[in-house]
Amino acid sequence: MTEEEMAWDLSQLVENTDPAFIQKQLKHMVAEAEKFREKYRGNIGDLKVENLLEMFEARDDLILQFEGAVKYCFLRYSANSTDAVAKQLNEAARKSYAQVGQAMAFADIELGKLLSDKPLLTDEPVLAEYKHYLEKISRRTPHMLSETEERLVILKDKNGISAWEMLQSDWLSTRTFDIEIEGQMKTLPYGKMVGLYQGPNRDLRRRAYQTVYENLGKDEIIWASAVRAVCEDHIQTSKLRKYPDPITQSLIANDVDKQAIDSLMNVIEKNVGSYQRYLTIKASLMDLPKLTNYDLYAPLPKAPDKEYSWKEATREIVAAYENFDRQISAWIREMFAKRHIDGEIRKGKASGAFCSSWLAGKSAYMLQSFNRRMGDLFTLAHELGHAIHAYLYARAQKPSNCHIGSCIAETGSIFGELLLAEHLLSKAKTREEKQAILAHILDEFGGAAFQVSARFFMEKELYSAIAQGKFLDGETVAKHWVAARDKISGDAIDWLDVMKWEWTKSPHYYMANYRFYNYPYVYAQLFVYALYRLYKEQGKEFVPKLKKILAAGSSKSPKELSAELGFDITSEEFWQKGVKQAENFISILDETMSD
Ligand SMILES: [Zn+2]
């Protein structure tokens, strides 16, 4: 396979790739957004339902018309930041995009006012396609402050909470750490130190964690001040906004309700034993009496060193999806054939992987640096799962219904990874191969469903500590962290003492308007594992149900959608199905040990 076939073809996004033409398109987009503003600003309250519909459709059309040009700029830059033209286009697109956002911001505010006067508007048959969009605005509106107050909140955050966030991020990106590697002293930035956590050398892993967290711990006074200020600020702002609970803001933002999240987290708490069972099995696969925190995400020592060519990767991924559904595998083939995937490794390319939907093309583009390892195969399956999600909702929904909430956003992607795991397991010839596949998915599941839950439990404890008038110094926050962490892992993991400072490195604790950011990760894992369990129970009958969930985009709340398909996310019984599926994988792994 040539290099060219591993690089994406972005020319399909635009009529003409001439930078001057694209710049012109961006200007045209801003002008159209301003026209929209002139036409509707100050008038939304007086519009008839038919005209409201017209307004929604005009806005959606505007998105579809210019989406390709904006996407072209962003994607070209992410594929190669050293490309001077891409850099210019990226800047221009960012600026234009922000201008459009500002020009259109009035609409939701005016809709909010209209909806508080006429709450029944959400039931208007003419606006049926926009029903849930309106419902979401209705849910937010009672917590909005006056325009002046909202502006003050933005100003206060800019030099308040956001300054803490910047401080934490600057700390991580500017500090260096001294560490000995193969007999040589090295001075490494944080990003490189993190890279050592998953390496094969156990002693180096231990020293990497020790060095990073020792240093973070030395500045505990900064992190504690920051966390205290962020939590206090959230409590005060929640009072002003009349949120009944510190978690309410996040529930509204994620389009979920408290009952579902309570059930989810209860199920996690009740099933820590299953996770600990996996940790014990992983310890014996690593020939250790017990795991330490620096073994948690380490590769299995006997994992096969298998490499995959791009061609082999393509074949395996298509086959994995084909077992599930032919329409889906045809779309996967199309992603490869039309070169919507950038897998090539090159200088200046964005790190990590992502998938970006292309609504107007009813398709998507994805990027990763393909390093030929099994992990890269899983990344490919994951991002293509996002692409399939986009293929389905772009066909079924207006752009206003394509704002996928974070609890649902990973449904296609994690499901795709499970399909790949199933396919690879069916082909695996040795038990080491099987163990590597199962450990890969269970490490990910355990990390996102269980380890991440510790952050949720700690956050909850911090708010009740403050409510009880307790002062949160560094050692006190660390105590809450250790308690939350141990609730999850019990005594299945030995932690280095310095790991009590683990909470200090999570950026989200320092971000403005980002409280209770973690449970969507837990939700996503358990939701997909539960769906996969249903697939195993119901077989082909389940396929259209998953497609319906993905095709719904954001046109329905997760609760409503699930109810339509016959399951109840507010019940613990549903979430328990997810655990049951994980237990099934754990048992298969356990059996390989006695093969
Ligand atoms: Zn993803």
Coordinates of C-alpha atoms and ligand atoms in Angstrom, one line a residue:
M1 CA 0.0 0.0 0.0
T2 CA 1.5 3.3 -1.0
E3 CA 2.0 6.2 1.5
E4 CA -0.5 8.2 -0.5
E5 CA -3.3 5.7 0.3
M6 CA -2.7 6.3 4.0
A7 CA -3.1 10.0 3.7
W8 CA -6.5 11.6 3.5
D9 CA -7.9 13.5 0.5
L10 CA -9.5 16.7 1.8
S11 CA -10.3 18.1 -1.6
Q12 CA -13.8 16.5 -1.4
L13 CA -14.7 19.0 1.3
V14 CA -14.6 22.0 -1.1
E15 CA -15.3 22.9 -4.6
N16 CA -11.9 24.4 -5.0
T17 CA -8.8 24.0 -2.9
D18 CA -7.3 27.3 -3.9
P19 CA -6.6 29.1 -0.6
A20 CA -8.0 32.4 -1.9
F21 CA -11.2 30.7 -2.8
I22 CA -11.5 29.2 0.7
Q23 CA -10.7 32.5 2.4
K24 CA -13.5 34.0 0.3
Q25 CA -15.9 31.3 1.4
L26 CA -15.1 32.1 5.1
K27 CA -15.8 35.8 4.5
H28 CA -19.1 34.8 2.8
M29 CA -20.0 32.7 5.8
V30 CA -19.5 35.5 8.3
A31 CA -21.5 37.8 6.0
E32 CA -24.4 35.3 5.9
A33 CA -24.3 34.9 9.7
E34 CA -24.6 38.7 10.0
K35 CA -27.5 38.8 7.6
F36 CA -29.2 36.1 9.8
R37 CA -28.6 38.2 12.8
E38 CA -30.0 41.4 11.2
K39 CA -33.1 39.5 10.2
Y40 CA -33.9 37.8 13.5
R41 CA -32.3 39.6 16.4
G42 CA -34.9 41.1 18.7
N43 CA -37.7 39.5 16.7
I44 CA -37.7 35.9 17.9
G45 CA -40.4 36.5 20.6
D46 CA -42.8 37.7 17.9
L47 CA -42.3 35.0 15.3
K48 CA -45.1 32.6 14.3
V49 CA -44.3 29.0 14.6
E50 CA -43.9 28.7 10.8
N51 CA -41.4 31.5 10.9
L52 CA -39.5 29.9 13.8
L53 CA -39.2 26.8 11.7
E54 CA -37.9 28.9 8.8
M55 CA -35.3 30.4 11.1
F56 CA -34.1 27.0 12.3
E57 CA -33.9 25.7 8.8
A58 CA -32.0 28.8 7.6
R59 CA -29.5 28.3 10.4
D60 CA -29.1 24.6 9.6
D61 CA -28.6 25.4 5.9
L62 CA -25.9 27.9 6.7
I63 CA -24.0 25.3 8.7
L64 CA -24.3 22.8 5.8
Q65 CA -23.2 25.4 3.2
F66 CA -20.0 26.4 4.8
E67 CA -19.1 23.3 6.9
G68 CA -16.8 21.9 4.2
A69 CA -14.6 25.1 3.9
V70 CA -14.2 25.4 7.7
K71 CA -13.5 21.6 8.0
Y72 CA -10.9 21.8 5.2
C73 CA -8.9 24.5 7.1
F74 CA -9.0 22.7 10.5
L75 CA -8.2 19.2 9.1
R76 CA -5.5 20.3 6.8
Y77 CA -3.8 22.0 9.7
S78 CA -4.2 19.0 12.1
A79 CA -2.6 16.8 9.4
N80 CA 0.5 19.1 9.1
S81 CA 1.0 22.1 11.3
T82 CA 4.3 22.9 9.5
D83 CA 2.3 23.6 6.3
A84 CA 2.4 27.5 6.1
V85 CA -0.8 27.7 4.0
A86 CA -2.7 25.4 6.4
K87 CA -1.6 27.5 9.3
Q88 CA -3.0 30.7 7.7
L89 CA -6.2 28.9 6.7
N90 CA -6.6 27.5 10.2
E91 CA -6.2 30.9 11.8
A92 CA -8.7 32.4 9.3
A93 CA -11.2 29.6 10.0
R94 CA -10.9 29.9 13.7
K95 CA -11.5 33.7 13.5
S96 CA -14.5 33.3 11.2
Y97 CA -16.0 30.5 13.2
A98 CA -15.8 32.7 16.4
Q99 CA -17.4 35.6 14.6
V100 CA -20.2 33.3 13.4
G101 CA -20.7 32.1 17.0
Q102 CA -20.9 35.6 18.3
A103 CA -23.3 36.7 15.6
M104 CA -25.7 33.8 16.2
A105 CA -25.5 33.7 20.0
F106 CA -28.6 35.8 20.4
A107 CA -30.9 33.1 19.0
D108 CA -30.7 30.7 21.9
I109 CA -31.0 33.5 24.5
E110 CA -34.1 34.9 22.8
L111 CA -35.5 31.3 22.4
G112 CA -34.9 30.8 26.1
K113 CA -37.0 33.9 26.9
L114 CA -39.7 32.9 24.5
L115 CA -39.9 29.4 26.0
S116 CA -40.3 30.7 29.5
D117 CA -43.3 32.7 28.3
K118 CA -44.6 29.9 26.1
P119 CA -43.4 26.6 27.5
L120 CA -45.9 24.7 25.4
L121 CA -44.0 25.7 22.3
T122 CA -42.0 22.5 22.6
D123 CA -45.2 20.5 21.8
E124 CA -45.9 22.4 18.5
P125 CA -46.3 19.8 15.7
V126 CA -44.7 22.2 13.2
L127 CA -41.5 22.3 15.3
A128 CA -41.5 18.5 16.0
E129 CA -38.0 18.1 14.5
Y130 CA -36.6 20.7 16.9
K131 CA -38.5 19.5 19.9
H132 CA -35.6 18.2 22.0
Y133 CA -33.4 21.1 20.9
L134 CA -36.1 23.4 22.5
E135 CA -36.4 21.2 25.5
K136 CA -32.7 21.5 26.2
I137 CA -32.9 25.3 26.0
S138 CA -36.0 25.2 28.4
R139 CA -34.0 23.2 30.9
R140 CA -31.1 25.7 30.9
T141 CA -33.0 28.9 30.9
P142 CA -34.2 29.0 34.5
H143 CA -30.6 28.9 35.6
M144 CA -29.5 31.8 33.4
L145 CA -28.6 35.1 35.0
S146 CA -29.3 38.6 33.6
E147 CA -27.2 39.6 30.6
T148 CA -25.0 41.9 32.7
E149 CA -24.5 39.2 35.3
E150 CA -23.6 36.6 32.7
R151 CA -21.0 39.0 31.3
L152 CA -19.6 39.5 34.8
V153 CA -19.4 35.7 35.2
I154 CA -17.3 35.4 32.1
L155 CA -15.0 38.3 33.2
K156 CA -14.6 36.8 36.7
D157 CA -13.8 33.4 35.3
K158 CA -11.3 34.8 32.8
N159 CA -9.0 36.1 35.6
G160 CA -10.2 33.7 38.3
I161 CA -10.8 30.0 37.6
S162 CA -9.3 30.1 34.1
A163 CA -6.1 31.6 35.6
W164 CA -5.9 28.5 37.9
E165 CA -6.4 26.3 34.9
M166 CA -3.6 28.1 33.0
L167 CA -1.3 27.9 36.0
Q168 CA -1.8 24.1 36.3
S169 CA -1.4 23.5 32.6
D170 CA 1.7 25.8 32.4
W171 CA 3.2 23.9 35.3
L172 CA 2.8 20.6 33.6
S173 CA 4.1 21.9 30.3
T174 CA 7.1 23.8 31.5
R175 CA 8.5 21.5 34.3
T176 CA 11.2 19.1 33.5
F177 CA 12.0 15.9 35.4
D178 CA 15.4 14.2 35.9
I179 CA 15.4 10.5 35.4
E180 CA 18.0 7.8 34.6
I181 CA 17.3 5.8 31.5
E182 CA 19.7 3.0 30.5
G183 CA 22.4 4.3 32.7
Q184 CA 22.1 7.9 31.5
M185 CA 20.6 10.9 33.3
K186 CA 17.9 12.5 31.2
T187 CA 15.9 15.7 31.7
L188 CA 12.4 15.1 30.3
P189 CA 9.2 17.2 29.9
Y190 CA 6.0 15.9 31.5
G191 CA 4.6 14.6 28.1
K192 CA 7.7 12.3 27.8
M193 CA 7.5 11.2 31.4
V194 CA 3.9 10.1 30.9
G195 CA 5.1 8.0 27.9
L196 CA 7.3 6.0 30.3
Y197 CA 4.2 4.8 32.3
Q198 CA 3.3 2.2 29.8
G199 CA 6.7 0.9 28.8
P200 CA 7.9 -2.6 29.3
N201 CA 10.6 -1.7 31.9
R202 CA 9.0 -2.1 35.3
D203 CA 11.7 -0.3 37.3
L204 CA 11.6 2.6 34.9
R205 CA 7.8 2.8 35.2
R206 CA 8.1 3.0 39.0
R207 CA 10.8 5.7 38.9
A208 CA 8.8 7.7 36.3
Y209 CA 5.7 7.8 38.6
Q210 CA 7.8 8.4 41.7
T211 CA 9.6 11.4 40.1
V212 CA 6.5 13.1 38.6
Y213 CA 4.3 12.8 41.7
E214 CA 7.0 13.7 44.1
N215 CA 7.4 16.9 42.2
L216 CA 3.6 17.6 42.0
G217 CA 3.4 16.9 45.7
K218 CA 6.0 19.5 46.5
D219 CA 3.6 22.1 45.2
E220 CA 0.6 20.8 47.1
I221 CA -0.1 24.2 48.5
I222 CA -0.8 25.5 45.0
W223 CA -3.0 22.6 44.0
A224 CA -5.0 22.8 47.2
S225 CA -5.5 26.5 46.9
A226 CA -6.7 26.0 43.4
V227 CA -9.1 23.2 44.1
R228 CA -10.5 25.0 47.2
A229 CA -11.1 28.2 45.1
V230 CA -12.7 26.2 42.2
C231 CA -15.0 24.3 44.5
E232 CA -16.0 27.3 46.6
D233 CA -16.7 29.3 43.4
H234 CA -18.9 26.5 42.1
I235 CA -20.9 26.4 45.3
Q236 CA -21.5 30.2 45.2
T237 CA -22.3 30.2 41.5
S238 CA -24.6 27.2 41.9
K239 CA -26.5 29.2 44.5
L240 CA -26.8 32.2 42.2
R241 CA -28.0 30.0 39.4
K242 CA -30.4 28.1 41.6
Y243 CA -28.9 24.7 41.0
P244 CA -30.2 22.4 43.7
D245 CA -27.0 20.3 43.7
P246 CA -23.4 20.8 42.7
I247 CA -23.8 18.2 40.0
T248 CA -26.9 19.8 38.4
Q249 CA -25.0 22.0 35.9
S250 CA -23.2 18.9 34.6
L251 CA -26.4 16.9 34.3
I252 CA -28.0 19.6 32.2
A253 CA -24.9 20.0 30.0
N254 CA -24.9 16.2 29.4
D255 CA -28.6 15.9 28.8
V256 CA -29.0 13.3 31.6
D257 CA -30.8 13.2 34.9
K258 CA -29.8 12.4 38.4
Q259 CA -31.6 9.2 38.7
A260 CA -29.7 7.6 35.9
I261 CA -26.3 8.7 37.2
D262 CA -27.1 7.6 40.7
S263 CA -28.0 4.2 39.4
L264 CA -24.9 4.0 37.3
M265 CA -22.6 5.0 40.2
N266 CA -24.4 2.7 42.6
V267 CA -23.7 -0.2 40.2
I268 CA -20.0 0.7 40.0
E269 CA -19.8 0.8 43.8
K270 CA -21.5 -2.6 44.1
N271 CA -19.3 -4.2 41.6
V272 CA -15.8 -3.2 42.6
G273 CA -15.2 -6.9 43.4
S274 CA -15.5 -7.8 39.7
Y275 CA -12.9 -5.2 38.8
Q276 CA -10.6 -6.3 41.6
R277 CA -10.9 -9.9 40.3
Y278 CA -9.5 -8.6 36.9
L279 CA -6.6 -6.9 38.7
T280 CA -5.7 -10.1 40.5
I281 CA -5.8 -12.0 37.2
K282 CA -3.6 -9.4 35.6
A283 CA -1.1 -9.7 38.4
S284 CA -0.7 -13.4 37.8
L285 CA -0.4 -12.8 34.1
M286 CA 2.5 -10.5 34.9
D287 CA 3.9 -13.1 37.4
L288 CA 3.4 -10.7 40.3
P289 CA 2.0 -11.4 43.7
K290 CA 0.0 -8.2 43.4
L291 CA -0.2 -5.2 41.0
T292 CA 1.3 -1.9 41.8
N293 CA 0.0 1.4 40.4
Y294 CA 2.8 1.3 37.8
D295 CA 1.6 -2.1 36.5
L296 CA -2.0 -1.1 36.1
Y297 CA -1.7 -0.1 32.4
A298 CA 1.5 -1.9 31.6
P299 CA 1.5 -4.4 28.7
L300 CA 1.6 -8.1 29.5
P301 CA 5.2 -9.3 29.4
K302 CA 4.3 -12.2 27.1
A303 CA 2.1 -10.2 24.7
P304 CA 3.0 -11.2 21.0
D305 CA 5.0 -8.6 19.1
K306 CA 2.7 -8.7 16.1
E307 CA 2.7 -6.0 13.5
Y308 CA -0.1 -5.1 11.1
S309 CA 0.3 -3.5 7.6
W310 CA -2.2 -0.9 6.6
K311 CA -3.7 -3.4 4.2
E312 CA -4.1 -6.1 7.0
A313 CA -5.5 -3.4 9.3
T314 CA -8.1 -2.5 6.7
R315 CA -9.1 -6.1 6.2
E316 CA -9.5 -6.9 9.9
I317 CA -11.5 -3.7 10.6
V318 CA -13.9 -4.3 7.7
A319 CA -14.3 -8.0 8.7
A320 CA -15.0 -7.0 12.3
Y321 CA -17.8 -4.6 11.3
E322 CA -19.1 -7.0 8.6
N323 CA -20.0 -9.6 11.3
F324 CA -22.3 -7.0 12.7
D325 CA -24.0 -5.3 9.7
R326 CA -23.4 -5.1 6.0
Q327 CA -24.5 -1.5 5.5
I328 CA -22.1 -0.4 8.3
S329 CA -19.2 -2.4 6.8
A330 CA -19.9 -0.9 3.4
W331 CA -19.5 2.6 4.9
I332 CA -16.2 1.5 6.6
R333 CA -15.0 0.4 3.1
E334 CA -16.0 3.7 1.8
M335 CA -14.0 5.5 4.5
F336 CA -10.9 3.7 3.2
A337 CA -11.8 3.8 -0.5
K338 CA -12.6 7.6 -0.5
R339 CA -9.5 8.2 1.6
H340 CA -11.2 9.9 4.5
I341 CA -8.6 8.4 6.9
D342 CA -5.2 9.9 7.6
G343 CA -3.0 7.1 9.0
E344 CA 0.3 8.2 7.8
I345 CA 3.0 9.2 10.3
R346 CA 4.4 12.6 9.5
K347 CA 6.1 15.5 11.2
G348 CA 3.8 18.3 12.3
K349 CA 0.8 16.0 12.6
A350 CA -1.5 16.4 15.6
S351 CA -0.9 13.7 18.3
G352 CA -3.6 11.2 19.3
A353 CA -6.5 10.4 17.1
F354 CA -9.9 11.9 16.3
C355 CA -12.9 11.7 14.0
S356 CA -14.7 14.7 12.6
S357 CA -18.1 14.4 11.2
W358 CA -18.9 15.9 7.8
L359 CA -22.6 16.5 7.9
A360 CA -23.0 17.9 4.4
G361 CA -21.1 14.9 2.9
K362 CA -23.0 12.5 5.2
S363 CA -19.7 11.1 6.2
A364 CA -16.6 11.8 8.3
Y365 CA -12.9 12.2 8.3
M366 CA -10.5 10.6 10.8
L367 CA -6.9 11.0 11.8
Q368 CA -4.4 8.8 13.7
S369 CA -0.7 8.0 13.4
F370 CA -0.7 4.3 12.5
N371 CA 2.2 2.5 14.2
R372 CA 1.2 -1.0 13.1
R373 CA 0.5 -2.3 16.6
M374 CA -2.6 -4.0 17.9
G375 CA -3.3 -0.8 19.9
D376 CA -3.4 1.1 16.6
L377 CA -5.9 -1.3 15.2
F378 CA -8.2 -0.7 18.2
T379 CA -7.8 3.1 17.7
L380 CA -8.8 2.7 14.0
A381 CA -11.8 0.6 15.0
H382 CA -12.7 3.2 17.7
E383 CA -12.5 6.3 15.4
L384 CA -14.3 4.5 12.6
G385 CA -17.1 3.8 15.1
H386 CA -17.4 7.5 15.5
A387 CA -17.5 7.8 11.7
I388 CA -20.4 5.3 11.5
H389 CA -22.2 7.3 14.2
A390 CA -21.8 10.4 11.9
Y391 CA -22.9 8.4 8.8
L392 CA -26.1 7.5 10.6
Y393 CA -27.0 10.8 12.3
A394 CA -26.0 12.9 9.3
R395 CA -28.5 11.0 7.2
A396 CA -31.3 11.2 9.8
Q397 CA -31.0 14.6 11.4
K398 CA -30.8 18.3 10.9
P399 CA -27.5 19.9 12.0
S400 CA -29.3 21.3 15.1
N401 CA -29.7 17.7 16.2
C402 CA -26.1 16.7 15.7
H403 CA -24.6 18.0 18.9
I404 CA -23.9 14.7 20.5
G405 CA -23.6 14.8 24.3
S406 CA -20.6 13.2 26.0
C407 CA -22.5 10.3 27.5
I408 CA -23.6 9.1 24.0
A409 CA -20.7 10.3 21.9
E410 CA -18.6 7.2 22.5
T411 CA -21.4 4.7 21.7
G412 CA -20.3 3.8 18.2
S413 CA -16.6 4.0 19.0
I414 CA -16.5 1.6 22.0
F415 CA -19.0 -0.7 20.3
G416 CA -16.6 -0.8 17.4
E417 CA -13.7 -1.8 19.6
L418 CA -15.7 -4.7 21.1
L419 CA -16.6 -5.9 17.6
L420 CA -12.8 -5.8 16.7
A421 CA -12.0 -7.7 20.0
E422 CA -14.6 -10.3 19.2
H423 CA -13.2 -10.7 15.6
L424 CA -9.5 -10.9 16.7
L425 CA -10.4 -13.3 19.5
S426 CA -12.1 -15.6 17.0
K427 CA -8.9 -15.7 15.0
A428 CA -6.3 -15.8 17.8
K429 CA -4.2 -18.9 17.7
T430 CA -2.2 -18.7 20.9
R431 CA -3.3 -18.0 24.4
E432 CA -0.8 -15.1 24.7
E433 CA -2.6 -13.5 21.8
K434 CA -6.0 -14.0 23.4
Q435 CA -4.7 -12.6 26.7
A436 CA -3.3 -9.5 25.0
I437 CA -6.6 -8.7 23.3
L438 CA -8.6 -9.2 26.5
A439 CA -6.2 -7.3 28.6
H440 CA -6.3 -4.5 26.1
I441 CA -10.1 -4.0 26.3
L442 CA -10.3 -4.8 30.0
D443 CA -7.5 -2.3 30.9
E444 CA -9.5 0.3 29.0
F445 CA -12.8 -0.7 30.6
G446 CA -11.3 -0.8 34.1
G447 CA -9.6 2.5 33.6
A448 CA -12.6 4.4 32.2
A449 CA -15.4 2.7 34.2
F450 CA -13.7 2.0 37.6
Q451 CA -10.6 4.2 38.0
V452 CA -12.3 7.2 36.7
S453 CA -15.2 6.7 39.1
A454 CA -12.8 7.4 42.0
R455 CA -12.5 11.0 40.6
F456 CA -16.3 11.3 40.7
F457 CA -16.5 9.9 44.3
M458 CA -13.7 12.3 45.4
E459 CA -15.4 15.3 43.9
K460 CA -18.6 14.4 45.7
E461 CA -16.8 14.2 49.0
L462 CA -15.1 17.5 48.5
Y463 CA -18.4 19.3 48.2
S464 CA -19.8 17.6 51.3
A465 CA -16.7 18.4 53.2
I466 CA -17.1 22.1 52.2
A467 CA -20.7 22.0 53.2
Q468 CA -19.7 20.7 56.6
G469 CA -17.4 23.7 56.9
K470 CA -14.1 21.7 56.6
F471 CA -11.0 23.4 55.3
L472 CA -9.4 21.6 52.4
D473 CA -5.6 21.7 52.6
G474 CA -3.5 19.5 50.4
E475 CA -3.3 16.6 52.9
T476 CA -7.1 16.7 53.4
V477 CA -7.8 16.6 49.6
A478 CA -5.2 13.8 49.3
K479 CA -7.0 11.9 52.1
H480 CA -10.3 12.2 50.2
W481 CA -8.5 11.0 47.0
V482 CA -7.0 8.0 48.7
A483 CA -10.3 7.0 50.2
A484 CA -12.1 7.3 46.8
R485 CA -9.3 5.4 45.0
D486 CA -9.3 2.6 47.6
K487 CA -13.0 2.2 47.4
I488 CA -12.5 1.1 43.8
S489 CA -9.3 -1.0 44.0
G490 CA -9.6 -2.3 47.6
D491 CA -6.3 -3.9 48.4
A492 CA -5.8 -5.3 44.8
I493 CA -3.2 -2.5 44.1
D494 CA -0.2 -1.4 46.0
W495 CA 0.2 2.4 45.5
L496 CA 3.4 4.3 45.8
D497 CA 3.0 6.8 48.7
V498 CA 3.4 9.8 46.3
M499 CA 0.3 8.6 44.4
K500 CA -1.8 10.4 47.0
W501 CA -1.1 13.4 44.8
E502 CA -2.6 11.8 41.7
W503 CA -5.6 14.2 41.7
T504 CA -3.2 17.2 41.3
K505 CA -2.6 16.4 37.6
S506 CA -6.2 16.1 36.3
P507 CA -6.8 19.3 34.4
H508 CA -10.6 19.2 34.9
Y509 CA -10.4 20.0 38.6
Y510 CA -9.1 23.4 37.6
M511 CA -11.4 24.3 34.7
A512 CA -14.2 26.9 34.7
N513 CA -17.7 25.5 34.3
Y514 CA -16.5 22.0 34.2
R515 CA -17.5 20.4 37.4
F516 CA -18.4 16.6 37.5
Y517 CA -16.7 16.1 34.2
N518 CA -15.8 12.4 34.8
Y519 CA -19.0 10.3 35.0
P520 CA -19.7 10.5 31.2
Y521 CA -16.6 8.2 30.8
V522 CA -18.1 5.7 33.2
Y523 CA -21.5 6.1 31.5
A524 CA -20.0 5.5 28.0
Q525 CA -18.2 2.3 29.0
L526 CA -21.0 0.7 31.0
F527 CA -23.7 1.8 28.4
V528 CA -21.8 0.2 25.5
Y529 CA -21.0 -2.9 27.5
A530 CA -24.7 -3.2 28.4
L531 CA -25.6 -2.7 24.7
Y532 CA -23.1 -5.3 23.7
R533 CA -24.6 -7.7 26.2
L534 CA -28.0 -7.1 24.7
Y535 CA -26.5 -7.8 21.2
K536 CA -25.1 -11.1 22.5
E537 CA -28.5 -12.0 24.0
Q538 CA -30.7 -10.8 21.1
G539 CA -28.4 -11.4 18.1
K540 CA -29.3 -9.8 14.7
E541 CA -32.6 -8.5 16.2
F542 CA -30.4 -6.0 18.2
V543 CA -28.6 -4.5 15.1
P544 CA -31.4 -2.0 14.1
K545 CA -31.7 -0.9 17.8
L546 CA -28.1 0.2 17.9
K547 CA -28.4 1.9 14.5
K548 CA -31.5 3.8 15.8
I549 CA -29.6 5.1 18.9
L550 CA -26.7 6.3 16.7
A551 CA -29.1 7.8 14.0
A552 CA -31.0 9.8 16.7
G553 CA -28.0 12.2 17.2
S554 CA -29.1 14.7 19.8
S555 CA -32.7 14.7 18.7
K556 CA -33.7 12.7 21.9
S557 CA -32.4 12.5 25.4
P558 CA -30.5 9.3 26.2
K559 CA -33.3 8.4 28.7
E560 CA -36.1 8.8 26.1
L561 CA -34.1 6.9 23.5
S562 CA -33.4 4.0 25.7
A563 CA -37.0 3.8 26.8
E564 CA -38.1 3.6 23.2
L565 CA -35.9 0.6 22.7
G566 CA -37.1 -1.1 25.8
F567 CA -34.5 -0.5 28.4
D568 CA -34.4 1.8 31.4
I569 CA -31.2 3.7 32.1
T570 CA -32.6 4.9 35.4
S571 CA -32.6 1.3 36.7
E572 CA -29.6 -0.4 38.2
E573 CA -30.7 -3.6 36.4
F574 CA -29.7 -2.0 33.0
W575 CA -26.2 -0.9 34.2
Q576 CA -25.7 -4.3 35.8
K577 CA -25.8 -5.8 32.3
G578 CA -22.7 -3.8 31.4
V579 CA -20.9 -5.3 34.4
K580 CA -22.1 -8.7 33.4
Q581 CA -20.5 -8.3 30.0
A582 CA -17.2 -7.3 31.5
E583 CA -17.4 -10.3 33.9
N584 CA -17.8 -12.4 30.8
F585 CA -14.6 -11.1 29.3
I586 CA -12.8 -11.6 32.7
S587 CA -14.0 -15.2 32.8
I588 CA -12.7 -15.9 29.3
L589 CA -9.4 -14.4 30.4
D590 CA -9.4 -16.5 33.5
E591 CA -10.0 -19.6 31.4
T592 CA -7.0 -18.9 29.2
M593 CA -4.8 -19.4 32.2
S594 CA -5.7 -23.0 32.6
D595 CA -5.7 -23.8 28.8
Ligands
ZN1 ZN -13.7 8.4 21.1

